Coordinates of C-alpha atoms in Angstrom, one line a residue:
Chain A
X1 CA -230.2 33.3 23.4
X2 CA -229.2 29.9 22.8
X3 CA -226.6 28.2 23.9
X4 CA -224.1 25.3 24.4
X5 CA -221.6 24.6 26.6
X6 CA -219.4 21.8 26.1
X7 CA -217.2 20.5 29.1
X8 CA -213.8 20.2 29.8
X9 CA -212.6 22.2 27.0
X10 CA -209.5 19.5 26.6
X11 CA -208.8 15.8 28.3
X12 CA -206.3 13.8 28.5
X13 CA -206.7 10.0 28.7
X14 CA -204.7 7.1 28.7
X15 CA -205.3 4.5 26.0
X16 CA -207.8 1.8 27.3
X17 CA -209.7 4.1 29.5
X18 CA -212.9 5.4 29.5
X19 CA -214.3 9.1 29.1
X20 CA -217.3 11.4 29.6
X21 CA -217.9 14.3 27.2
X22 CA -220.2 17.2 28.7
X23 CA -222.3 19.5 26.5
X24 CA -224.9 21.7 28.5
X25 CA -227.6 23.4 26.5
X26 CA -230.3 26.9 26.8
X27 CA -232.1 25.5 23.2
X28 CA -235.9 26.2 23.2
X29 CA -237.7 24.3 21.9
X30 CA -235.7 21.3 21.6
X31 CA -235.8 19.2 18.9
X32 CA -232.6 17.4 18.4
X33 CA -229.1 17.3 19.8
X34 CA -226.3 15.5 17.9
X35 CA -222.5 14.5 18.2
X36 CA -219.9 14.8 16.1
X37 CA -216.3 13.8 15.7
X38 CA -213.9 16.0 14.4
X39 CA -210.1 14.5 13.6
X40 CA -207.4 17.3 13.1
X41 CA -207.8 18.7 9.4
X42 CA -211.0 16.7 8.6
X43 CA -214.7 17.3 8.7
X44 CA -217.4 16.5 11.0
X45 CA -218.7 13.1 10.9
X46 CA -221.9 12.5 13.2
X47 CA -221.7 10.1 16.1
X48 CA -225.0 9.7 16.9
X49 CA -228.8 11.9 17.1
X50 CA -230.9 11.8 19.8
X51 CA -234.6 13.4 19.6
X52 CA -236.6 14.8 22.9
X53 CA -238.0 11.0 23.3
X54 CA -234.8 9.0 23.6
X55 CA -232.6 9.3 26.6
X56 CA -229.9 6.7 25.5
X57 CA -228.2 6.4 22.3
X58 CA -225.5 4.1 21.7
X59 CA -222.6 3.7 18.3
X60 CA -219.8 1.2 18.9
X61 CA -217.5 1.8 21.8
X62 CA -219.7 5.8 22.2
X63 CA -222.7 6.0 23.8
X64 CA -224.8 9.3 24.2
X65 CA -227.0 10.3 27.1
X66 CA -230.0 13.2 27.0
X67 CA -232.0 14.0 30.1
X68 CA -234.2 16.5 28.6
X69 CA -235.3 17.7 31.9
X70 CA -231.6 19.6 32.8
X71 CA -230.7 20.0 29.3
X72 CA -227.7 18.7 29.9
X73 CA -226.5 15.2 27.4
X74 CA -223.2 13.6 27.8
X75 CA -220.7 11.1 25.2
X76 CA -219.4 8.3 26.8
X77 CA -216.3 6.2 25.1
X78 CA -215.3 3.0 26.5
X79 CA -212.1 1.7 26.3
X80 CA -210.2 4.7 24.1
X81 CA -208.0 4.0 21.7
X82 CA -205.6 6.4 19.4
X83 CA -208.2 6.9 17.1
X84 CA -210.1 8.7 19.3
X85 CA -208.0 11.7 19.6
X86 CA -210.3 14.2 18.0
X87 CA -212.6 17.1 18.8
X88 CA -216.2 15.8 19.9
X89 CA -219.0 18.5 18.7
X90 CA -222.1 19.1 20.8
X91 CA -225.3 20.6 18.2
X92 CA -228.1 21.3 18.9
X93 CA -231.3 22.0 17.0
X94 CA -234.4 23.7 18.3
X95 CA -237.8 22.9 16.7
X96 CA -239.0 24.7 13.3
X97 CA -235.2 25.7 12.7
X98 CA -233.1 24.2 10.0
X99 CA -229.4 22.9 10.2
X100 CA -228.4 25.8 9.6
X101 CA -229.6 27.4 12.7
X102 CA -228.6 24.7 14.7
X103 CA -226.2 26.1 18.0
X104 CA -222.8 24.2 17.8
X105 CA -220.6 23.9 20.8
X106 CA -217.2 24.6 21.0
X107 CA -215.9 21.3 21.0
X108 CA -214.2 19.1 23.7
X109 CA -210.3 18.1 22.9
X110 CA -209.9 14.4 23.5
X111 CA -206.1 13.0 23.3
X112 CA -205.8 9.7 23.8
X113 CA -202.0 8.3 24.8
X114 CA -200.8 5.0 24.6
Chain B
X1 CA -222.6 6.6 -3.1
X2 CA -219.8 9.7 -3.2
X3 CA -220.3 12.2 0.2
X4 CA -220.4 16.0 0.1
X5 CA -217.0 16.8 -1.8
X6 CA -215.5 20.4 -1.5
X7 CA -212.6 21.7 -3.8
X8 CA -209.9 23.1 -3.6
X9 CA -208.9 21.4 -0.5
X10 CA -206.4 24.0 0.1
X11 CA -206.2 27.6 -1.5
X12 CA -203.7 30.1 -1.1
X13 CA -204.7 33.5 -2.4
X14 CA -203.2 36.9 -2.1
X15 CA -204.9 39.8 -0.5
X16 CA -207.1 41.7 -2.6
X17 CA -207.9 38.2 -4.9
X18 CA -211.2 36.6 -5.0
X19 CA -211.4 33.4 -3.5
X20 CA -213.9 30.3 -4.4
X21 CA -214.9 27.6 -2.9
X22 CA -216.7 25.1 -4.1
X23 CA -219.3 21.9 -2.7
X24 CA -221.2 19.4 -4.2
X25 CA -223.4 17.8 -2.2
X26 CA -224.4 14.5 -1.6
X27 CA -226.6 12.5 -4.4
X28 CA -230.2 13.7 -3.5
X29 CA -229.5 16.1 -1.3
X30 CA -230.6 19.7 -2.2
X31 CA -230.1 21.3 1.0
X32 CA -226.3 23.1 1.5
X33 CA -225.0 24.9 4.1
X34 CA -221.8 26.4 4.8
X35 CA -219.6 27.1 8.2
X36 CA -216.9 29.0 8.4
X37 CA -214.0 27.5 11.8
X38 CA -211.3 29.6 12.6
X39 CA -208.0 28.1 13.9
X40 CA -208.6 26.2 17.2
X41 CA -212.4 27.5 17.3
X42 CA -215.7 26.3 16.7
X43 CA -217.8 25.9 13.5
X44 CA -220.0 28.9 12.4
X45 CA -223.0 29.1 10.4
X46 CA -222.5 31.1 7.6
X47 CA -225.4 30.3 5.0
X48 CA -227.9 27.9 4.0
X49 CA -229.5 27.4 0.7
X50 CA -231.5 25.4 -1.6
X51 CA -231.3 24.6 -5.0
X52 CA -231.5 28.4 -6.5
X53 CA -232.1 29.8 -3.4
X54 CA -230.9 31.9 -0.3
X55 CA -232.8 30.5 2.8
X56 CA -231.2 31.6 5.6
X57 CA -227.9 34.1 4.8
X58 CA -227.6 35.4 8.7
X59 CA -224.3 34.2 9.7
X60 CA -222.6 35.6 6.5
X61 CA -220.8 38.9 6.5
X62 CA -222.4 41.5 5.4
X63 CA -219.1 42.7 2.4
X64 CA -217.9 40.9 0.0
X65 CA -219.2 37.4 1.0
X66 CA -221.7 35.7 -1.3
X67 CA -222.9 32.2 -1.5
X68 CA -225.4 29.9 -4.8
X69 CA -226.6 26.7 -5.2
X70 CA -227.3 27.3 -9.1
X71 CA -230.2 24.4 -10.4
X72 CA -227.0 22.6 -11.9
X73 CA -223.5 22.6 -10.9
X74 CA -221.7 23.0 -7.2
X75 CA -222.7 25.2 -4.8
X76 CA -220.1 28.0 -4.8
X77 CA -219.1 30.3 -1.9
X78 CA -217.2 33.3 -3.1
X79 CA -214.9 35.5 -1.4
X80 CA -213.9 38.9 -2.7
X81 CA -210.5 41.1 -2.1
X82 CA -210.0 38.5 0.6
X83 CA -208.3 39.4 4.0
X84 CA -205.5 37.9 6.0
X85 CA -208.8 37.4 8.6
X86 CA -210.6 35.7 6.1
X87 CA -208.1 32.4 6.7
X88 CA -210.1 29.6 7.7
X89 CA -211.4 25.9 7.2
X90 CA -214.4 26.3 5.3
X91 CA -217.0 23.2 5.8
X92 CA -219.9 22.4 3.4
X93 CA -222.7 20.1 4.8
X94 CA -225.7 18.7 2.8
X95 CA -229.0 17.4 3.7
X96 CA -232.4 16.2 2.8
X97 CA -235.3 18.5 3.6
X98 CA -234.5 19.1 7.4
X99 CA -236.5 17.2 10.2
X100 CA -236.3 15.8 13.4
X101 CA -233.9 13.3 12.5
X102 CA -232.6 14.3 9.4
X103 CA -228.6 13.8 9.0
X104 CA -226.3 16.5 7.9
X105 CA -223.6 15.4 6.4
X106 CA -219.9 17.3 6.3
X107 CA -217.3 17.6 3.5
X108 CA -213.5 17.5 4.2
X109 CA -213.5 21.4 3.8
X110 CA -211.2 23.7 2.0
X111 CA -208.6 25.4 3.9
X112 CA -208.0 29.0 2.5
X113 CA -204.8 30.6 3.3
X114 CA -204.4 34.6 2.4
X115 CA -200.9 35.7 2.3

């Protein structure tokens, strides 16, 4: 069956700081894995998509990681500000399968404090 | 260039109404999909369709849920005799043909409240 994980569930951060998003995945075969933001009462707004070949993938102050290998990708924000309180959504698509069929995570719960 | 636009943003129905819901997508796209998130969960595939047809309805409940993406107009997601269960965000995303790197893109979702 697959599966994502998405780790921790909900941080905390001081503003300034930076951050590491987990998402662990079961997907076979891979084809793409994507991030999303998600601010409080709004929709999903992609962050970046990264395919089997690419094993760093960068947007602003985020930058995504893949190691294909352990299935395992991770979301990396630099220096945090308010604006980054938001859910960050792990999906991830397996080859021949539409969006549709695409496994989301459960989100990670970022607040950001001045 | 407008994104994928979902109205109402907020519905309040009664149980035993019918509820709908109602996306355009973005210009160009003809590929819709729907996802259903309960309070403090996770998005949930509901249905996807192209223009005139059901592609993939697996995540949809099997009663009084039914989705179309008629040739012209919106695509509609329609609720009947709605539950106090059925109260959700309901998301719309659109997309080209799917690929490897294809973009899906989200609306703002409509928010339907059953009291």
């Amino acid at each position: 069956k697959n599966q994502v994980e998405q780790s921790p569930q909900s941080l905390i951060i001081l503003e300034g700081k930076n951050c590491t998003l987990q998402c662990n995945y079961t997907v076979s075969p891979f084809s793409n894995l994507r991030w999303y933001k998600q601010d409080t009462g709004r929709g999903p707004v992609s962050l970046t998509i990264m395919t089997f070949s690419e094993n760093t993938k960068s947007n602003g102050r985020y930058t995504a990681t893949l190691d294909a290998d352990t299935k395992q990708s991770s979301l990396h924000i630099t220096a945090s500000q308010l604006s980054d309180s938001a859910s960050y959504i792990c999906v991830v698509s397996a080859k021949q399968s539409n969006a549709g069929k695409s496994t989301f995570g459960d989100g990670t719960t970022l607040t950001v404090k001045p | 260039n407008a994104g994928v636009m979902q109205n109402p943003r907020h519905l309040v129905r009664r149980r035993g109404q019918e509820a709908r819901l109602r996306c355009s997508p973005m210009k160009g796209h003809s590929h819709v999909y729907w996802y259903r998130q309960l309070p403090e969960e996770g998005l949930k595939f509901m249905v996807y369709l192209q223009k005139e047809n059901i592609i993939d309805e697996s995540g949809m409940p099997k009663e009084r849920f039914s989705a179309e993406f008629p040739k012209e107009g919106p695509s509609i997601l329609r609720i009947q005799q709605v539950v106090r269960g059925d109260s959700a965000a309901y998301f719309c995303a659109s997309s080209p043909p799917w690929g490897e790197n294809t973009e899906a893109f989200f609306g703002q979702g409509t928010r339907l409240t059953v009291v």
